[in-house]
Short mmCIF file of C-alpha atoms in Angstrom, two decimals:
data_model
loop_
_atom_site.label_atom_id
_atom_site.label_comp_id
_atom_site.label_asym_id
_atom_site.label_seq_id
_atom_site.Cartn_x
_atom_site.Cartn_y
_atom_site.Cartn_z
CA MET A 1 54.77 78.55 -77.75
CA VAL A 2 55.36 81.80 -75.28
CA ARG A 3 55.32 85.40 -76.75
CA TYR A 4 57.27 88.11 -75.66
CA ARG A 5 56.38 91.54 -75.71
CA ARG A 6 57.77 94.46 -74.03
CA PHE A 7 56.89 98.60 -74.00
CA ILE A 8 59.54 100.92 -73.10
CA VAL A 9 57.66 104.35 -71.65
CA ASP A 10 59.06 107.39 -71.64
CA GLY A 11 57.49 109.98 -68.30
CA LEU A 12 56.85 111.66 -65.09
CA LEU A 13 58.28 109.09 -62.74
CA LYS A 14 56.33 108.24 -58.93
CA ARG A 15 58.01 106.86 -56.32
CA GLY A 16 55.44 107.74 -53.50
CA ALA A 17 54.65 111.35 -53.15
CA ARG A 18 58.07 112.05 -54.35
CA ARG A 19 57.44 113.61 -58.45
CA LEU A 20 59.86 114.09 -60.64
CA SER A 21 59.99 117.00 -63.44
CA TYR A 22 60.24 116.82 -67.39
CA ASP A 23 60.97 118.53 -69.50
CA TRP A 24 58.63 116.50 -72.53
CA SER A 25 59.78 119.66 -75.16
CA SER A 26 62.71 118.43 -75.27
CA LEU A 27 62.53 114.79 -76.43
CA PRO A 28 63.17 114.48 -80.41
CA PRO A 29 60.19 112.58 -81.22
CA PRO A 30 60.93 108.69 -82.36
CA GLU A 31 62.79 108.24 -86.37
CA ILE A 32 60.00 105.94 -87.76
CA PRO A 33 60.72 104.35 -90.98
CA GLN A 34 58.67 104.50 -93.68
CA ARG A 35 59.11 100.76 -95.50
CA ARG A 36 57.76 99.87 -98.52
CA VAL A 37 55.99 96.43 -98.10
CA VAL A 38 55.74 94.17 -100.77
CA VAL A 39 53.88 90.90 -101.20
CA THR A 40 56.79 87.75 -102.34
CA GLY A 41 55.18 84.75 -101.70
CA LEU A 42 51.23 83.44 -101.37
CA GLY A 43 50.00 79.95 -100.02
CA LEU A 44 46.21 78.92 -100.20
CA VAL A 45 44.13 76.47 -99.17
CA THR A 46 40.28 76.66 -100.24
CA PRO A 47 37.13 74.90 -101.19
CA LEU A 48 38.10 74.92 -105.12
CA GLY A 49 41.61 72.44 -103.91
CA ALA A 50 44.53 72.52 -101.75
CA GLY A 51 47.61 74.71 -103.33
CA VAL A 52 47.72 78.26 -105.21
CA GLN A 53 47.32 77.04 -108.38
CA VAL A 54 44.93 74.82 -108.34
CA SER A 55 42.32 76.99 -106.60
CA TRP A 56 42.58 79.81 -109.67
CA ASP A 57 42.76 77.34 -111.81
CA ARG A 58 39.29 76.38 -110.92
CA LEU A 59 38.03 79.40 -109.62
CA ILE A 60 38.47 81.09 -113.14
CA ALA A 61 37.10 78.42 -114.32
CA LEU A 62 33.81 78.94 -113.13
CA LYS A 63 34.07 76.19 -110.63
CA THR A 64 32.51 76.81 -106.87
CA GLY A 65 32.97 74.34 -103.66
CA VAL A 66 30.20 74.63 -102.60
CA GLN A 67 28.02 71.03 -101.86
CA ALA A 68 25.37 69.76 -100.23
CA LEU A 69 26.84 68.65 -96.20
CA SER A 70 25.87 65.34 -95.32
CA ALA A 71 26.19 63.64 -91.71
CA GLU A 72 29.36 62.13 -92.56
CA SER A 73 30.96 65.84 -93.25
CA LEU A 74 29.34 66.97 -89.90
CA ARG A 75 30.38 63.97 -87.79
CA LEU A 76 27.05 63.31 -87.14
CA LYS A 77 25.73 59.80 -84.77
CA ASP A 78 22.07 60.70 -85.43
CA PRO A 79 21.47 61.02 -89.74
CA GLY A 80 17.92 62.68 -88.00
CA LEU A 81 20.28 65.78 -86.86
CA LEU A 82 20.91 67.06 -90.02
CA GLN A 83 17.57 67.31 -90.82
CA GLN A 84 16.86 70.13 -88.53
CA LEU A 85 19.77 72.44 -89.61
CA PRO A 86 17.44 74.71 -92.00
CA SER A 87 20.94 75.54 -94.67
CA ARG A 88 22.34 71.72 -95.42
CA VAL A 89 25.10 73.44 -97.95
CA ALA A 90 28.47 74.05 -97.22
CA ALA A 91 31.76 74.50 -99.24
CA LEU A 92 34.77 71.81 -97.63
CA VAL A 93 38.02 71.51 -98.36
CA PRO A 94 38.41 68.67 -100.53
CA ARG A 95 40.90 66.14 -98.72
CA GLY A 96 42.03 62.57 -99.96
CA SER A 97 45.15 62.19 -102.64
CA ALA A 98 44.35 63.64 -105.55
CA ALA A 99 46.55 66.61 -106.99
CA GLY A 100 44.61 69.32 -105.72
CA ASP A 101 43.30 68.04 -102.44
CA PHE A 102 44.45 68.17 -98.44
CA ASP A 103 46.71 65.99 -97.38
CA VAL A 104 45.48 64.81 -94.49
CA GLU A 105 47.50 62.47 -92.89
CA LYS A 106 50.43 64.78 -93.64
CA TRP A 107 48.81 67.65 -91.63
CA LEU A 108 46.62 66.74 -89.09
CA ASN A 109 47.17 65.24 -86.47
CA SER A 110 47.12 65.32 -82.15
CA THR A 111 48.14 68.83 -82.00
CA SER A 112 47.11 70.64 -84.85
CA PRO A 113 42.85 70.60 -86.02
CA ALA A 114 41.51 71.17 -89.23
CA PHE A 115 42.31 74.69 -89.13
CA ILE A 116 45.75 75.31 -87.74
CA ALA A 117 47.00 72.11 -89.96
CA TYR A 118 45.10 74.90 -93.15
CA ALA A 119 47.68 77.91 -91.72
CA GLN A 120 50.79 75.82 -91.53
CA CYS A 121 49.97 74.19 -95.03
CA ALA A 122 49.13 77.50 -96.76
CA ALA A 123 51.92 79.03 -94.58
CA GLU A 124 54.23 76.45 -96.11
CA GLU A 125 53.49 77.02 -100.31
CA ALA A 126 53.76 80.90 -99.43
CA LEU A 127 57.22 80.61 -98.12
CA THR A 128 58.01 78.22 -100.52
CA ASP A 129 56.84 80.43 -103.23
CA ALA A 130 58.43 83.02 -101.90
CA ASN A 131 62.23 80.56 -101.24
CA TRP A 132 62.72 82.59 -97.79
CA HIS A 133 63.70 79.13 -95.87
CA PRO A 134 66.75 81.11 -93.12
CA GLN A 135 68.43 79.36 -91.73
CA ASP A 136 70.37 82.76 -90.15
CA ALA A 137 69.65 83.60 -86.62
CA ALA A 138 69.47 87.27 -87.52
CA ASP A 139 67.23 86.53 -90.13
CA LEU A 140 65.02 84.17 -88.15
CA GLU A 141 65.05 86.66 -85.61
CA ARG A 142 63.57 89.46 -88.09
CA THR A 143 60.99 87.15 -89.35
CA GLY A 144 57.47 87.51 -87.60
CA VAL A 145 53.98 85.30 -88.30
CA ALA A 146 50.59 87.00 -87.31
CA ILE A 147 48.00 84.57 -88.38
CA GLY A 148 44.63 85.19 -87.36
CA GLY A 149 40.34 83.75 -87.25
CA GLY A 150 37.22 83.58 -86.27
CA ILE A 151 35.85 80.56 -84.20
CA GLY A 152 38.92 78.03 -83.70
CA SER A 153 38.24 74.16 -83.13
CA ILE A 154 34.47 74.22 -82.06
CA ASN A 155 34.02 70.26 -82.31
CA ASP A 156 37.64 69.86 -79.96
CA ILE A 157 34.23 71.83 -77.61
CA LEU A 158 31.49 69.65 -78.26
CA GLU A 159 33.88 66.44 -77.72
CA ALA A 160 34.79 67.68 -74.10
CA ALA A 161 31.50 68.71 -73.90
CA HIS A 162 30.34 65.26 -74.18
CA LEU A 163 32.88 63.61 -71.91
CA ILE A 164 31.37 65.86 -69.20
CA ASN A 165 27.56 64.42 -70.06
CA LYS A 166 29.15 61.00 -69.98
CA LYS A 167 31.50 62.43 -67.10
CA GLU A 168 34.97 60.96 -68.22
CA LEU A 169 37.23 63.49 -67.82
CA ARG A 170 40.13 61.84 -67.24
CA ARG A 171 39.72 61.02 -71.02
CA LEU A 172 40.42 64.93 -72.27
CA THR A 173 43.23 64.95 -73.49
CA PRO A 174 46.18 67.40 -72.45
CA PHE A 175 46.47 69.45 -75.76
CA PHE A 176 43.40 70.55 -76.09
CA VAL A 177 43.91 73.74 -75.19
CA PRO A 178 45.81 74.22 -77.64
CA ARG A 179 43.95 73.20 -79.83
CA ILE A 180 41.48 75.77 -79.10
CA LEU A 181 43.42 78.53 -79.09
CA ILE A 182 43.25 80.79 -82.15
CA ASN A 183 47.04 82.06 -81.41
CA MET A 184 47.85 78.46 -82.26
CA ALA A 185 47.81 78.62 -85.76
CA ALA A 186 51.01 81.18 -85.58
CA GLY A 187 52.36 79.37 -83.12
CA HIS A 188 52.45 76.20 -84.74
CA VAL A 189 54.09 78.02 -88.08
CA SER A 190 56.98 79.76 -85.99
CA ILE A 191 58.09 76.94 -84.61
CA ARG A 192 58.22 74.57 -86.92
CA HIS A 193 59.83 77.59 -89.42
CA GLY A 194 61.89 79.05 -86.45
CA PHE A 195 60.82 82.30 -86.49
CA LYS A 196 61.42 84.06 -83.52
CA GLY A 197 60.81 87.81 -85.03
CA PRO A 198 56.68 89.22 -83.88
CA ASN A 199 53.63 86.60 -83.19
CA HIS A 200 50.94 87.90 -83.32
CA ALA A 201 46.66 86.84 -83.75
CA VAL A 202 43.90 89.25 -84.84
CA VAL A 203 40.29 87.21 -84.04
CA THR A 204 37.50 89.61 -85.56
CA ALA A 205 35.51 87.81 -87.12
CA CYS A 206 35.58 87.87 -91.00
CA ALA A 207 37.50 90.79 -90.38
CA SER A 208 40.23 88.20 -88.79
CA GLY A 209 42.37 87.71 -92.45
CA ALA A 210 42.49 91.82 -93.62
CA HIS A 211 44.04 92.56 -90.10
CA SER A 212 46.23 90.46 -89.85
CA LEU A 213 47.59 91.13 -93.82
CA GLY A 214 47.34 94.80 -92.43
CA ASP A 215 48.96 94.55 -89.14
CA ALA A 216 51.86 92.41 -90.40
CA ALA A 217 52.32 95.29 -92.94
CA ARG A 218 53.08 97.57 -90.85
CA MET A 219 55.04 95.83 -88.17
CA VAL A 220 57.70 95.66 -91.24
CA LYS A 221 57.03 99.26 -92.52
CA PHE A 222 57.93 100.53 -89.09
CA GLY A 223 60.52 98.15 -88.58
CA ASP A 224 59.64 95.24 -86.09
CA ALA A 225 60.49 92.19 -88.87
CA ASP A 226 62.03 92.58 -92.26
CA VAL A 227 59.66 89.76 -93.19
CA MET A 228 56.16 88.17 -91.68
CA VAL A 229 53.75 84.93 -92.87
CA ALA A 230 50.54 86.98 -92.40
CA GLY A 231 47.34 85.24 -93.33
CA GLY A 232 43.61 83.79 -91.54
CA THR A 233 42.23 80.90 -91.22
CA GLU A 234 38.92 78.72 -90.41
CA SER A 235 37.18 75.19 -89.98
CA SER A 236 34.06 75.74 -88.29
CA ILE A 237 31.82 73.32 -90.72
CA ASP A 238 30.54 71.29 -87.62
CA PRO A 239 26.97 71.27 -85.97
CA LEU A 240 27.32 73.83 -83.75
CA SER A 241 28.59 76.81 -85.41
CA MET A 242 25.82 75.69 -88.27
CA ALA A 243 22.90 75.72 -85.75
CA GLY A 244 24.30 79.04 -84.40
CA PHE A 245 24.01 80.67 -87.61
CA CYS A 246 21.06 79.57 -89.06
CA ARG A 247 19.97 80.58 -85.45
CA ALA A 248 20.90 84.16 -86.52
CA ARG A 249 19.49 83.34 -89.57
CA ALA A 250 22.05 84.18 -91.02
CA LEU A 251 22.80 81.14 -93.75
CA SER A 252 21.10 80.31 -96.88
CA THR A 253 18.09 78.31 -96.77
CA LYS A 254 16.89 78.27 -100.21
CA PHE A 255 19.08 75.99 -102.59
CA ASN A 256 19.78 72.76 -100.21
CA ASP A 257 18.40 70.93 -103.22
CA ASN A 258 20.46 73.04 -105.59
CA PRO A 259 24.32 73.94 -103.58
CA THR A 260 26.23 75.12 -106.28
CA HIS A 261 23.82 78.10 -106.40
CA SER A 262 23.27 78.82 -102.92
CA SER A 263 26.61 81.36 -102.31
CA ARG A 264 25.52 84.14 -105.00
CA PRO A 265 26.63 87.70 -104.01
CA PHE A 266 24.97 90.79 -105.37
CA ASP A 267 22.08 88.53 -106.61
CA GLN A 268 19.07 89.65 -106.37
CA ALA A 269 18.04 85.55 -105.29
CA ARG A 270 20.38 85.40 -102.57
CA ASP A 271 19.10 84.49 -98.94
CA GLY A 272 21.83 84.02 -97.34
CA PHE A 273 25.89 83.00 -96.73
CA VAL A 274 27.33 79.87 -97.25
CA MET A 275 29.50 78.62 -94.38
CA GLY A 276 33.44 77.69 -95.96
CA GLU A 277 36.50 76.85 -94.34
CA GLY A 278 40.19 76.94 -95.33
CA ALA A 279 43.16 79.32 -95.48
CA GLY A 280 45.39 82.57 -97.10
CA VAL A 281 48.68 83.25 -95.92
CA VAL A 282 51.09 85.23 -98.17
CA VAL A 283 54.91 86.23 -97.24
CA LEU A 284 55.20 90.32 -96.19
CA GLU A 285 58.50 91.65 -97.18
CA GLU A 286 60.78 95.22 -97.26
CA TYR A 287 60.57 95.81 -100.21
CA GLN A 288 64.65 96.08 -100.77
CA HIS A 289 65.38 92.93 -99.20
CA ALA A 290 63.12 91.71 -101.05
CA LEU A 291 65.44 93.04 -104.39
CA ASN A 292 67.90 92.44 -102.88
CA ARG A 293 68.04 88.42 -102.38
CA GLY A 294 65.86 88.87 -105.63
CA ALA A 295 62.77 87.93 -104.70
CA LYS A 296 60.05 87.94 -107.24
CA ILE A 297 57.26 90.63 -106.30
CA TYR A 298 53.40 90.02 -106.77
CA ALA A 299 52.32 93.34 -105.55
CA GLU A 300 52.88 96.12 -103.22
CA ILE A 301 50.30 96.90 -99.77
CA ARG A 302 49.51 100.78 -100.43
CA GLY A 303 47.18 101.36 -98.70
CA TYR A 304 45.17 99.75 -95.28
CA GLY A 305 41.75 100.93 -93.53
CA MET A 306 40.50 100.02 -90.43
CA SER A 307 36.85 101.20 -88.98
CA GLY A 308 33.67 100.16 -86.75
CA ASP A 309 30.31 101.72 -87.67
CA ALA A 310 29.73 101.38 -84.28
CA HIS A 311 25.83 100.33 -85.31
CA HIS A 312 24.61 96.90 -84.23
CA ILE A 313 25.52 93.22 -83.56
CA THR A 314 25.72 91.87 -86.60
CA GLN A 315 24.03 94.08 -88.73
CA PRO A 316 25.64 97.03 -90.85
CA SER A 317 24.60 100.98 -90.57
CA GLN A 318 22.21 100.72 -94.06
CA GLU A 319 23.95 103.96 -95.11
CA GLY A 320 27.17 101.80 -95.54
CA ARG A 321 29.14 104.51 -93.16
CA GLY A 322 31.68 101.63 -91.88
CA ALA A 323 32.55 100.28 -94.70
CA TYR A 324 32.60 103.96 -95.80
CA LEU A 325 34.68 105.24 -93.68
CA ALA A 326 37.64 101.67 -94.25
CA MET A 327 37.77 102.07 -98.03
CA SER A 328 38.74 105.85 -98.01
CA ARG A 329 41.48 105.90 -95.12
CA ALA A 330 43.02 102.64 -97.10
CA LEU A 331 43.42 105.25 -100.52
CA GLN A 332 44.12 108.33 -98.18
CA GLN A 333 46.95 106.56 -96.11
CA ALA A 334 48.17 105.02 -99.77
CA GLY A 335 47.70 108.19 -101.69
CA LEU A 336 46.04 107.33 -104.39
CA GLN A 337 42.43 108.40 -106.15
CA PRO A 338 39.79 106.43 -106.16
CA THR A 339 39.93 107.11 -110.01
CA ASP A 340 43.62 105.27 -109.51
CA VAL A 341 41.42 101.87 -108.14
CA ASP A 342 41.55 99.56 -111.47
CA TYR A 343 39.71 95.85 -109.33
CA ILE A 344 37.90 95.34 -106.01
CA ASN A 345 37.52 92.46 -105.04
CA ALA A 346 33.52 92.85 -102.36
CA HIS A 347 33.34 91.54 -98.92
CA ALA A 348 29.84 90.84 -100.38
CA THR A 349 28.79 87.96 -98.51
CA SER A 350 25.95 87.03 -100.35
CA THR A 351 23.10 88.14 -97.21
CA PRO A 352 20.10 90.41 -98.14
CA LEU A 353 21.56 93.03 -96.25
CA GLY A 354 24.37 93.31 -96.50
CA ASP A 355 25.48 93.17 -100.49
CA VAL A 356 23.71 96.52 -100.52
CA VAL A 357 25.00 98.07 -97.88
CA GLU A 358 28.49 97.46 -99.36
CA ALA A 359 27.40 98.76 -103.03
CA ARG A 360 26.09 101.67 -100.95
CA ALA A 361 29.01 102.00 -99.95
CA ILE A 362 31.55 101.77 -103.10
CA ARG A 363 29.16 103.34 -105.12
CA ASP A 364 29.66 106.53 -102.28
CA VAL A 365 33.61 106.49 -101.94
CA PHE A 366 33.49 105.90 -106.65
CA LYS A 367 31.52 107.85 -107.47
CA ASP A 368 31.07 108.24 -111.17
CA HIS A 369 34.13 105.89 -111.14
CA ALA A 370 31.58 103.15 -109.51
CA HIS A 371 29.29 103.77 -113.02
CA SER A 372 32.89 104.34 -115.56
CA GLY A 373 33.54 100.57 -117.14
CA ARG A 374 37.01 101.03 -115.62
CA LEU A 375 36.62 99.38 -111.72
CA ALA A 376 35.85 95.86 -111.86
CA LEU A 377 33.57 94.49 -109.10
CA SER A 378 33.69 90.91 -108.20
CA SER A 379 33.32 88.98 -105.04
CA THR A 380 34.69 85.39 -105.18
CA LYS A 381 32.66 84.47 -102.48
CA GLY A 382 30.35 82.68 -105.32
CA ALA A 383 33.16 79.80 -105.27
CA THR A 384 34.83 79.70 -102.08
CA GLY A 385 31.28 80.71 -99.61
CA HIS A 386 32.31 82.21 -96.65
CA LEU A 387 35.53 81.52 -94.86
CA LEU A 388 34.94 83.89 -92.02
CA GLY A 389 37.91 84.64 -90.16
CA ALA A 390 40.03 83.26 -93.37
CA ALA A 391 37.54 85.30 -95.78
CA GLY A 392 40.06 88.43 -96.13
CA ALA A 393 43.47 86.60 -96.65
CA VAL A 394 41.95 84.43 -99.11
CA GLU A 395 40.00 87.39 -101.03
CA ALA A 396 43.63 89.58 -100.86
CA ILE A 397 45.12 86.72 -103.04
CA PHE A 398 43.18 86.61 -105.57
CA CYS A 399 42.62 89.81 -105.90
CA VAL A 400 47.05 90.16 -106.05
CA LEU A 401 46.46 87.01 -108.92
CA ALA A 402 43.38 88.78 -110.68
CA LEU A 403 46.09 92.47 -111.12
CA HIS A 404 49.40 90.14 -111.50
CA HIS A 405 47.77 88.14 -114.39
CA VAL A 406 45.78 90.93 -116.05
CA SER A 407 49.43 93.10 -116.57
CA PRO A 408 52.50 92.27 -115.00
CA SER A 409 53.31 95.72 -115.58
CA ILE A 410 51.86 96.84 -112.94
CA GLN A 411 51.82 93.82 -110.17
CA THR A 412 54.36 96.61 -107.77
CA GLU A 413 51.38 99.00 -108.37
CA ILE A 414 49.01 97.03 -106.65
CA PHE A 415 46.23 98.51 -104.29
CA SER A 416 44.17 96.39 -102.56
CA LEU A 417 40.98 96.71 -100.99
CA PHE A 418 40.27 94.41 -98.71
#
């Protein structure tokens, strides 16, 4: 999957010692379109099930995808290794042939490990939902893909390490590198559907899914594409990832015998997050483009805010300044006041420090509105666990669905704090 990038720079030309003067003031500013961006398709693969409807139905029915880990689910040859993990719960995507299960036979193959397969499955559903299957060359060139992730296929790396230890490197699959690269999720989706617009992959840990949606929305807004297939994907429930997060003391360890209660955002008994897996993909479209083809519109993306708290490699700053800045900037870009927001789908992962810091930031941004009873707040990680690089995209879809089902009259005026 080859990506092409070109930059046009107007400036000072230098050839050896010769300098050509340039009058910058004579240049008119570039014309930057300010186009509206709407959501016209949704696709999900979550621990609640494969598909938007099944995931949503089980979410509002208070179901959870969190379960006890087994040696088989981690592909451990020595069952005794499982007991070395302090956390033995996870939120796994249900696999099988029953309704709502992820079809392994259809999606998993030699070039597509789970994180890529989840993205392909979710993208297929989102495109079908949006009824966007272009055949015209111009439409294909104006459709792009932006799918991010956090870790990639650690299992492939583990298996390659085993081959090194056994001195059997000649058995390494020629697909090893394409199977572990996070950008190949977007690559596979574009190849499958023939999309030749921007091809983008974000790797920013737990913000990857949200960043992918925000970046893709800006690509549509500024005219790089008319349609973007955007989201996040993750499949990191493997021995090494679990052990790594356990060593960082990030995972829940007190509910191994009661797994369905282990992921509990904002609860006093929370003791860490639960590893989840899956993918969330949306179709983002320029508003007039969607209207012209009679597309169903779920929501409009009004604002997107980013920040870094420049504090610590894993812990947020205790005053919550990073989250405060991201939310404030999203509001400012959207042209909305805090009192205009009806619902927040919180990141809240169920960690003792992270949840209280996020709650503090929400209080500081929304002030009296946060306590007014007119601002709904929830974290859906109690049902799905923490999907790492897919979390922001999956939760953005839940956010869109929540507001869409509550009041169809506001479906094009939704503001989501990813």
